[in-house]
PDB file of C-alpha atoms in Angstrom:
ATOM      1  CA  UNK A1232    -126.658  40.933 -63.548  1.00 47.00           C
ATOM      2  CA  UNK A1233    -128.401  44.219 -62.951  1.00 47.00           C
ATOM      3  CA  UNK A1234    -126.447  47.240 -60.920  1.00 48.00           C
ATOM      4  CA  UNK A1235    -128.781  46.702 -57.841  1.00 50.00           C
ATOM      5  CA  UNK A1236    -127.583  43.243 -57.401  1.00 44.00           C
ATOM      6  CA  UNK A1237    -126.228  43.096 -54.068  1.00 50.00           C
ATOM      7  CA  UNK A1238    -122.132  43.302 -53.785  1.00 43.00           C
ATOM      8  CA  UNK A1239    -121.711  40.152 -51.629  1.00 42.00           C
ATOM      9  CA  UNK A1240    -124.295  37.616 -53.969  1.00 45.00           C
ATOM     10  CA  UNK A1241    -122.004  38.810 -56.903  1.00 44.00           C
ATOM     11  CA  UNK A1242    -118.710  37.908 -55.035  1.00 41.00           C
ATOM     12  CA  UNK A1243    -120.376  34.551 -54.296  1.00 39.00           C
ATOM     13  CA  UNK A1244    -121.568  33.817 -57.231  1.00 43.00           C
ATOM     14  CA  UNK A1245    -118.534  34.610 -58.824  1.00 42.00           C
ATOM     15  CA  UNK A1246    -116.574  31.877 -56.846  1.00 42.00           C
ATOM     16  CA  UNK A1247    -119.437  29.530 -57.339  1.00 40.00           C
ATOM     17  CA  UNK A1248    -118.547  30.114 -61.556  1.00 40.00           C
ATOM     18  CA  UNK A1249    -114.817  29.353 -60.886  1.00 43.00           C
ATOM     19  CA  UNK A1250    -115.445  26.190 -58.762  1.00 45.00           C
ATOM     20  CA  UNK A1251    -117.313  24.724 -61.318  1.00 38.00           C
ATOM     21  CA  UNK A1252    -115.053  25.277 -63.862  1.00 35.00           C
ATOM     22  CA  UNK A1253    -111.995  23.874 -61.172  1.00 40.00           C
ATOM     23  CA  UNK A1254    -114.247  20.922 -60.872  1.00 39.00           C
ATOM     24  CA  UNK A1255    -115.177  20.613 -64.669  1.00 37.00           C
ATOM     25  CA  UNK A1256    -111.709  21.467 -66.479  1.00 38.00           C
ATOM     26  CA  UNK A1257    -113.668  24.225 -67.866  1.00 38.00           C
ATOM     27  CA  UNK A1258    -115.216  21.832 -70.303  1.00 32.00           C
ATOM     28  CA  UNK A1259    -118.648  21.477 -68.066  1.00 35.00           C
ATOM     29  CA  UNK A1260    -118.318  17.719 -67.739  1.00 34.00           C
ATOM     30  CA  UNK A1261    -116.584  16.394 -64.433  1.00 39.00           C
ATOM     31  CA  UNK A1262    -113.157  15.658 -64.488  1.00 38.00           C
ATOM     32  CA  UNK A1263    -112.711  11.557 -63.755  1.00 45.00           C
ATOM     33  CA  UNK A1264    -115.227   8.608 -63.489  1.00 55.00           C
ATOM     34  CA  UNK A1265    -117.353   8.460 -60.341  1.00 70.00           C
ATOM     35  CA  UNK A1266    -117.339   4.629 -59.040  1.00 79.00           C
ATOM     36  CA  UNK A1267    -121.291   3.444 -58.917  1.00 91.00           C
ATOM     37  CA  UNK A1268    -122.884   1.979 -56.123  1.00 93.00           C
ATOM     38  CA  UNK A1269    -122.332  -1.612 -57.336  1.00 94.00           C
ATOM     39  CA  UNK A1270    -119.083  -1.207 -58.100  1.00 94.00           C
ATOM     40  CA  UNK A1271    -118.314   0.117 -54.331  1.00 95.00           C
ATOM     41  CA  UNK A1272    -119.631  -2.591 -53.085  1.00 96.00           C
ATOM     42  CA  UNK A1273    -118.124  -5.336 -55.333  1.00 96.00           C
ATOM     43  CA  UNK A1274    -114.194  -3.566 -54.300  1.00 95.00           C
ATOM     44  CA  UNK A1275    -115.164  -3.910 -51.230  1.00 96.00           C
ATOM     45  CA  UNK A1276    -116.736  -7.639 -51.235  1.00 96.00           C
ATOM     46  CA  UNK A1277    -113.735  -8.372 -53.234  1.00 95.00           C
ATOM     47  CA  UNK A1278    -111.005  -7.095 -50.456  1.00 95.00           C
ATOM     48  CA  UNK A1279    -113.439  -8.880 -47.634  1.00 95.00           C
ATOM     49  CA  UNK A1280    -113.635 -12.573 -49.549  1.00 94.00           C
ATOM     50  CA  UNK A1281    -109.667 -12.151 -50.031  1.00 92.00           C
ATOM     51  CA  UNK A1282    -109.290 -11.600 -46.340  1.00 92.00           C
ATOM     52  CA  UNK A1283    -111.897 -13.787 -44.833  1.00 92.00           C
ATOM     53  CA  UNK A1284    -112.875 -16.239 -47.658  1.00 89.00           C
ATOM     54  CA  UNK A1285    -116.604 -17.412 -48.751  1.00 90.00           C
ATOM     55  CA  UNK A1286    -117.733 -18.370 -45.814  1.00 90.00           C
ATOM     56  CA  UNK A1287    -116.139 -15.916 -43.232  1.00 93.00           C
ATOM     57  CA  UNK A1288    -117.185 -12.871 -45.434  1.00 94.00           C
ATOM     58  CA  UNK A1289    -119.042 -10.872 -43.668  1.00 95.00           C
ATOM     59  CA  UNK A1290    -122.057  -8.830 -45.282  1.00 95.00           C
ATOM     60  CA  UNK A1291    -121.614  -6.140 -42.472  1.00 96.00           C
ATOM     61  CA  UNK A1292    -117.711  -5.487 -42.865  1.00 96.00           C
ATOM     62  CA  UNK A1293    -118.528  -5.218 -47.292  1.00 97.00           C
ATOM     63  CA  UNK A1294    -121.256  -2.707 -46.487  1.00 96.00           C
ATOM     64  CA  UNK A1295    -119.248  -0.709 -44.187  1.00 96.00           C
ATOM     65  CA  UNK A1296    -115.938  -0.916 -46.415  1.00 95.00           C
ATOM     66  CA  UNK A1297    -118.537   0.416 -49.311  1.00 96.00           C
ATOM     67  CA  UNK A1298    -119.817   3.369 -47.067  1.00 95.00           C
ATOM     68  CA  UNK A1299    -123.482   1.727 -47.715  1.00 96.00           C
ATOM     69  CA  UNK A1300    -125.913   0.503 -45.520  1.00 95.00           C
ATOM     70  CA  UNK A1301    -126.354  -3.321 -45.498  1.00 93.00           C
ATOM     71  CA  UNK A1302    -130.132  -3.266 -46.912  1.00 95.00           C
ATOM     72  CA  UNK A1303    -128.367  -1.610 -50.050  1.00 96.00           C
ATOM     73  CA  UNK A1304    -125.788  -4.402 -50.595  1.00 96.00           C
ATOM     74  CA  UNK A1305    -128.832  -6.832 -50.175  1.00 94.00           C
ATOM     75  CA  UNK A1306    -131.184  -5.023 -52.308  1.00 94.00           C
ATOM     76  CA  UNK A1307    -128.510  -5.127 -55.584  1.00 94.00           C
ATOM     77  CA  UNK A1308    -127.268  -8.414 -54.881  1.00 95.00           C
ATOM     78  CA  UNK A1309    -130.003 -10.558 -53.120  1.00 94.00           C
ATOM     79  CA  UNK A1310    -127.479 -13.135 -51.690  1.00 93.00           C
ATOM     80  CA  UNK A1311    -124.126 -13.059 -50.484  1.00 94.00           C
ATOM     81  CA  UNK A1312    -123.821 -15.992 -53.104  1.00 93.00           C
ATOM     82  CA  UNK A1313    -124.538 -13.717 -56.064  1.00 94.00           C
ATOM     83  CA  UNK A1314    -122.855 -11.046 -54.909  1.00 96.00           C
ATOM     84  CA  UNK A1315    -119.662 -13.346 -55.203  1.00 94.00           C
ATOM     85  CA  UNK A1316    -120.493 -14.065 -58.458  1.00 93.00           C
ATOM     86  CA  UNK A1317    -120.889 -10.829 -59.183  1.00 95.00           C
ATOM     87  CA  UNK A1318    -117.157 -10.155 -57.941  1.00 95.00           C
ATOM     88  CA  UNK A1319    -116.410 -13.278 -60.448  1.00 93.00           C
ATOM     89  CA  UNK A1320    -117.426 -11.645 -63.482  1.00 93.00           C
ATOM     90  CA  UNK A1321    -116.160  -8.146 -62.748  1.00 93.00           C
ATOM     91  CA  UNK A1322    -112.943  -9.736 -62.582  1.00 93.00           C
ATOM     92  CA  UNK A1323    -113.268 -11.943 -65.527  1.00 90.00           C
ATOM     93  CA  UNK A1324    -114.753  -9.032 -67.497  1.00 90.00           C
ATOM     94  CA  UNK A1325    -111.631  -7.072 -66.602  1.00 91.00           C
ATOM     95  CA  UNK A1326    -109.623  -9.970 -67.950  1.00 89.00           C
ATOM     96  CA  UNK A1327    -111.451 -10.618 -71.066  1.00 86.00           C
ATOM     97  CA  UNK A1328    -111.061  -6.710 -72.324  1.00 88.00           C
ATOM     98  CA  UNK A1329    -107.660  -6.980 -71.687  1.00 88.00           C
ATOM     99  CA  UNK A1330    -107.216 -10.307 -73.674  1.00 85.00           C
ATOM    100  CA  UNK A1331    -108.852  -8.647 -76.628  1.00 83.00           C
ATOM    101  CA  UNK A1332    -106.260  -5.877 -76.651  1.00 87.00           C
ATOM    102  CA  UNK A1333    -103.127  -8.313 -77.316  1.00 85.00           C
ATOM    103  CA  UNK A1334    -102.310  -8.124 -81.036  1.00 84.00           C
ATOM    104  CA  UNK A1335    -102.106 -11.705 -82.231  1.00 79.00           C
ATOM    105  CA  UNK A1336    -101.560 -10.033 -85.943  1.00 78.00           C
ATOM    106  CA  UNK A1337     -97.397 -11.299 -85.295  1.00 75.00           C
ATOM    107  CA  UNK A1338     -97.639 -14.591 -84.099  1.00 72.00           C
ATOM    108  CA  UNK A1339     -96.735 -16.778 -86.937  1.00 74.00           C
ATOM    109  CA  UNK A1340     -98.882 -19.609 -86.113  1.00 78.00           C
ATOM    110  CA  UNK A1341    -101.236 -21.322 -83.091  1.00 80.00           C
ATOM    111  CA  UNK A1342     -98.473 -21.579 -80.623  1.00 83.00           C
ATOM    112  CA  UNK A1343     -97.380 -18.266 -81.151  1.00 85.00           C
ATOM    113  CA  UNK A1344    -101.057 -16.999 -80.241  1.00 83.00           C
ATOM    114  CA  UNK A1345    -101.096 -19.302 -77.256  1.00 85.00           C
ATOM    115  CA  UNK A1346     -97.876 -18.217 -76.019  1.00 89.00           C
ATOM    116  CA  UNK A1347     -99.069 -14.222 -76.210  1.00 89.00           C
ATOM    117  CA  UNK A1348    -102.378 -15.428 -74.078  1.00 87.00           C
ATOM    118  CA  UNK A1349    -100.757 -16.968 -71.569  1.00 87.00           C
ATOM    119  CA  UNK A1350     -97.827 -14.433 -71.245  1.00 90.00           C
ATOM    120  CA  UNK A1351    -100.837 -11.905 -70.327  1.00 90.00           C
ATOM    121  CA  UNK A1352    -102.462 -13.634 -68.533  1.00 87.00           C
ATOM    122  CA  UNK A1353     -99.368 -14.256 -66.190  1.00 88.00           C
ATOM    123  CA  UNK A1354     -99.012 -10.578 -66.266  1.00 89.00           C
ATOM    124  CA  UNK A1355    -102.786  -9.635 -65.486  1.00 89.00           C
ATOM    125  CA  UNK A1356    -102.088 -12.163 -62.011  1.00 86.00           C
ATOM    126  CA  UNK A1357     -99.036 -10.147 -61.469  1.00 86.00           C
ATOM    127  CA  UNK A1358    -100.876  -6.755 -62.062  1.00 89.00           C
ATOM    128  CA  UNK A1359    -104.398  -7.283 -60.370  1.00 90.00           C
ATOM    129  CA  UNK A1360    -103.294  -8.245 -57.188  1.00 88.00           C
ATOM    130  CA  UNK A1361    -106.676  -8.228 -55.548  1.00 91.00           C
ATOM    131  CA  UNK A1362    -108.668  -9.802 -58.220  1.00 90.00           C
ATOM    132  CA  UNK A1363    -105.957 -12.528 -58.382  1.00 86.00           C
ATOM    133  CA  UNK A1364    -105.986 -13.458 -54.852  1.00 87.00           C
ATOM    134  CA  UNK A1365    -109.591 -13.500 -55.632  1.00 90.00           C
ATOM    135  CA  UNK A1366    -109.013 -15.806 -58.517  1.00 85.00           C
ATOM    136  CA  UNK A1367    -106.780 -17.643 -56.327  1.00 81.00           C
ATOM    137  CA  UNK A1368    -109.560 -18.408 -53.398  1.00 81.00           C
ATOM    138  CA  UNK A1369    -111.780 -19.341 -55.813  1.00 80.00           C
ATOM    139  CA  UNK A1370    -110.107 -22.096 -56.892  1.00 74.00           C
ATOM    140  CA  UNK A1371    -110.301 -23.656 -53.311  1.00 71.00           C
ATOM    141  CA  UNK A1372    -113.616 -22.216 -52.314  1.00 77.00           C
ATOM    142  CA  UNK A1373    -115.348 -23.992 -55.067  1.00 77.00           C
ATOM    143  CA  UNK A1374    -113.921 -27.241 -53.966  1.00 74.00           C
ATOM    144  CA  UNK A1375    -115.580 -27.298 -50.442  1.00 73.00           C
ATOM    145  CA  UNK A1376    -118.253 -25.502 -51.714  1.00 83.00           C
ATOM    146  CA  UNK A1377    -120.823 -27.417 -53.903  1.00 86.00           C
ATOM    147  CA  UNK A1378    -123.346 -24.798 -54.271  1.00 86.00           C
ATOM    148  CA  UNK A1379    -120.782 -21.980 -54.940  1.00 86.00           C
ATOM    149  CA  UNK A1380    -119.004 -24.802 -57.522  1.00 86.00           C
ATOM    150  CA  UNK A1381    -122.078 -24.950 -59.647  1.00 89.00           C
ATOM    151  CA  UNK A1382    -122.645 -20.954 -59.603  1.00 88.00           C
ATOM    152  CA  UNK A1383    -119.033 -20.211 -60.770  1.00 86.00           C
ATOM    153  CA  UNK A1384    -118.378 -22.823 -63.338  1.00 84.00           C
ATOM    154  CA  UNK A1385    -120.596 -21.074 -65.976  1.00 86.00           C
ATOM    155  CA  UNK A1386    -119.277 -17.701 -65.290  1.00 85.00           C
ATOM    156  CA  UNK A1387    -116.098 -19.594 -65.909  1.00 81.00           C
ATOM    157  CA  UNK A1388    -116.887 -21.740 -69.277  1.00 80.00           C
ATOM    158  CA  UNK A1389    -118.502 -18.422 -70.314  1.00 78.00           C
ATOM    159  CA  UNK A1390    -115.363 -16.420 -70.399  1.00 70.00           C
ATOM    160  CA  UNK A1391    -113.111 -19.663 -71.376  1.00 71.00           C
ATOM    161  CA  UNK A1392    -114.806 -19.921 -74.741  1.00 71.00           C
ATOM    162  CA  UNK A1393    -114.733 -15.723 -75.084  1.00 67.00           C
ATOM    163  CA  UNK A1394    -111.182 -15.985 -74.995  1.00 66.00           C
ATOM    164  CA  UNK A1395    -110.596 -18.895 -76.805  1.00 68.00           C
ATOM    165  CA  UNK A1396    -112.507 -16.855 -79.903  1.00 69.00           C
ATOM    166  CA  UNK A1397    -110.453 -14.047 -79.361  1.00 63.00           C
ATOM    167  CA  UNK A1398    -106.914 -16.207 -79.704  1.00 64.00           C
ATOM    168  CA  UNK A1399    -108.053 -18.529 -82.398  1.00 64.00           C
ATOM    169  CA  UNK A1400    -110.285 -16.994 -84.501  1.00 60.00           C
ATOM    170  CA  UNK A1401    -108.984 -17.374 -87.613  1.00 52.00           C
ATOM    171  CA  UNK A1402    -108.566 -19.839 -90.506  1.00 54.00           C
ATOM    172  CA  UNK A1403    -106.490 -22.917 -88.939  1.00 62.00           C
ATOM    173  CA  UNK A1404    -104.570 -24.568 -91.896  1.00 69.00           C
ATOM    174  CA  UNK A1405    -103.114 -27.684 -91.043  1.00 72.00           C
ATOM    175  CA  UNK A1406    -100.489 -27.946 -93.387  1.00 78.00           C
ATOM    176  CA  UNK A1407     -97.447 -27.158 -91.468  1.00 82.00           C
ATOM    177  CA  UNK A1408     -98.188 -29.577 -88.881  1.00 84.00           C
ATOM    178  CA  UNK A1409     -97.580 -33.109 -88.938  1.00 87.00           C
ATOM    179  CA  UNK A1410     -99.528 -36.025 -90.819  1.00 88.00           C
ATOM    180  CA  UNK A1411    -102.438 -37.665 -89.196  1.00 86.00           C
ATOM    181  CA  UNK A1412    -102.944 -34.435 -86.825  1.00 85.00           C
ATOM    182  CA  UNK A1413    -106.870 -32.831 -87.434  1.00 84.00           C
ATOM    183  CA  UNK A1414    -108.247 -30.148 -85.720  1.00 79.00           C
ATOM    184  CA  UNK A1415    -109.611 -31.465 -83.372  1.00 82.00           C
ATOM    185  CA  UNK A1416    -106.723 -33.684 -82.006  1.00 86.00           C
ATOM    186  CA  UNK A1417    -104.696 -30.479 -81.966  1.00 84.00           C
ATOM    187  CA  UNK A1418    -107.047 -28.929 -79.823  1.00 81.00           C
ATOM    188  CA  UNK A1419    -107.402 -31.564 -77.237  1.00 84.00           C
ATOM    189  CA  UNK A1420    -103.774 -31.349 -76.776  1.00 86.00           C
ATOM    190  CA  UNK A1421    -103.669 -28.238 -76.224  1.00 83.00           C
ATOM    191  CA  UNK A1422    -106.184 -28.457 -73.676  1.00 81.00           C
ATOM    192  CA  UNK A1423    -104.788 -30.814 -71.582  1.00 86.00           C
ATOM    193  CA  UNK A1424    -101.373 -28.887 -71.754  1.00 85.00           C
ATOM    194  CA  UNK A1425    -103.621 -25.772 -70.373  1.00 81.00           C
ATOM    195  CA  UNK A1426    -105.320 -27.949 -67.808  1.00 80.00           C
ATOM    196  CA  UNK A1427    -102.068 -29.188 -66.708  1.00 82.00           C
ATOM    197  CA  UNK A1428    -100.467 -25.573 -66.257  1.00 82.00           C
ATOM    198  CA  UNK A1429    -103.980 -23.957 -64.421  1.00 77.00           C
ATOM    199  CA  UNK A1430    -103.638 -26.395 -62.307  1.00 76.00           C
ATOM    200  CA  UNK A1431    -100.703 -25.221 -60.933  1.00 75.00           C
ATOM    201  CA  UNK A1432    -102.175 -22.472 -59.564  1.00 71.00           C
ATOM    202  CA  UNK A1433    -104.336 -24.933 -56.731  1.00 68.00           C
ATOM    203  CA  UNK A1434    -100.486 -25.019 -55.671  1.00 72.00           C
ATOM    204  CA  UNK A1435    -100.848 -21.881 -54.043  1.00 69.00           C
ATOM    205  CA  UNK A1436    -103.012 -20.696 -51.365  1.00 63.00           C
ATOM    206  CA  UNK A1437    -101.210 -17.140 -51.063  1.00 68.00           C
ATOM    207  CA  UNK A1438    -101.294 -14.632 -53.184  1.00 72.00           C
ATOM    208  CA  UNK A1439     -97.453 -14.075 -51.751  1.00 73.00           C
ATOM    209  CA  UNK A1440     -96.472 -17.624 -52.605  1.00 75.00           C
ATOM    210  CA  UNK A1441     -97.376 -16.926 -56.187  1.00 77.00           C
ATOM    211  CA  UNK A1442     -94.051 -17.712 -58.418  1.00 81.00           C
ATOM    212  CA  UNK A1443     -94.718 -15.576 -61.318  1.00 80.00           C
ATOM    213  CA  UNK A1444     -91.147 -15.881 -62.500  1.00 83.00           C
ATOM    214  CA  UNK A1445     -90.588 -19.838 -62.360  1.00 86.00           C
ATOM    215  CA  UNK A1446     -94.263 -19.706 -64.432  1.00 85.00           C
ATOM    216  CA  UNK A1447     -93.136 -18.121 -67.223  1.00 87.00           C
ATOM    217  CA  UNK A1448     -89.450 -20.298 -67.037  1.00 89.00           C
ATOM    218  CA  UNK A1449     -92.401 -23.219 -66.965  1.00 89.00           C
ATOM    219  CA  UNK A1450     -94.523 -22.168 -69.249  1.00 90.00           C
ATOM    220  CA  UNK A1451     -91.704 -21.873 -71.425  1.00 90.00           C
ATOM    221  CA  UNK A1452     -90.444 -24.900 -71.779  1.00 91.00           C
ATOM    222  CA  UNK A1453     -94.198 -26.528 -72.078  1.00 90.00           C
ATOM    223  CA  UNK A1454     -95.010 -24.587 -75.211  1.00 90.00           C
ATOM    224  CA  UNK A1455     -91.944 -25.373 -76.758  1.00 90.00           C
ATOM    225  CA  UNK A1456     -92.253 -29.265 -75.862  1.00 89.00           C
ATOM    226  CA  UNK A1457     -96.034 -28.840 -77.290  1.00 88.00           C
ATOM    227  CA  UNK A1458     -94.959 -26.868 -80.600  1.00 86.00           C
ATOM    228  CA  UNK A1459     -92.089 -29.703 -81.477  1.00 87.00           C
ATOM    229  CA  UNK A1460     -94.294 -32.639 -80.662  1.00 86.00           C
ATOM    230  CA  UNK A1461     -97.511 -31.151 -82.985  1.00 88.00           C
ATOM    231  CA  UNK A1462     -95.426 -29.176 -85.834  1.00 86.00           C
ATOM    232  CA  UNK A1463     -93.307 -30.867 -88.634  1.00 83.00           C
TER     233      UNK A1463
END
């Protein structure tokens, strides 16, 4: 910067230099993670499906609770159907990355592994209290809602067998468990156990209602019913 250079563009400039470096931590990268588009607008579907479910969503209320124009959530999502979906497998996403972070290297055997999964996933309800209401709805919106049924149930079966990998993916030896029992007999009991205890979340059609303490009491008591009737 040459002598001539006016006073006032150098005292300007010099302030420019330090905001940047507020902004940047001095490193020249911004400081936090700037939410996309999409994502705005799947927060924001999220809250409005909680409040209003499938059908009373409202593609006007998501695009104004994004700060987007309706022709912009249209033109990433196409249909208010897929842009449900979308809010599906955000959520399940979210789930699945946590899931792969519990260490299953201490559980002794099967049951132990099972109980970890379950004990998070209790916690993730407990934690994510907008994507569990969403969870929640979903439950009962797919049952009046053919259409929206047959669009969620793969997103669904996708992530089920995900996490299943994660939980049991190592060598299963049969020996401590008793005679007669193969691998896949084990499995199909412990199947119907899980059936059993997701179903007691149709119980609940609030969020508030939710009894995250009597689950785990539950929950409990069913995996140690299921470990004495299975193990020698």
């Amino acid at each position: 910067m040459g002598p001539n250079f006016p006073l006032k563009n150098r005292f300007l400039t010099f302030k420019f230099k330090r905001c940047i470096i507020k902004m940047t931590n001095g490193s020249g990268v911004r400081m936090g993670k700037k939410e996309t588009t999409e994502e705005k607008i799947i927060s924001a579907a999220i809250r409005e499906f909680n409040s209003f479910g499938y059908e009373g969503a409202n593609t006007n209320r998501i695009a104004e609770l994004a700060g987007v124009s309706k022709g912009t959530v249209f033109l990433r999502f196409g249909t208010k159907i897929n842009l449900y979906c979308s809010c599906l497998e955000r959520i399940m996403r979210t789930f699945e990355e946590g899931a792969k972070k519990i260490d299953f290297s201490g559980g002794k055997d099967i049951f132990d592994k099972l109980d970890m999964f379950v004990r998070f996933k209790l916690r993730f309800f407990e934690k994510y209290k907008e994507e569990s209401k969403f969870i929640l709805n979903n439950y009962l919106a797919t049952k009046v809602n053919e259409e929206l049924s047959e669009k969620c149930l793969p997103i669904l079966m996708k992530n089920n067998l995900q996490i299943r990998d994660s939980v049991f993916n190592s060598d299963f030896d049969l020996s401590g468990y008793k005679p007669g029992l193969t691998y896949q007999k084990i499995f199909g009991y412990i199947d119907l156990v899980l059936s059993g205890f997701n179903a007691r979340f149709e119980r609940y059609s609030s969020y508030e209602d939710f009894p995250f303490d009597k689950l785990v009491e539950e929950w409990t008591d069913i995996i140690s019913a299921l470990k004495f009737g299975i193990m020698k």
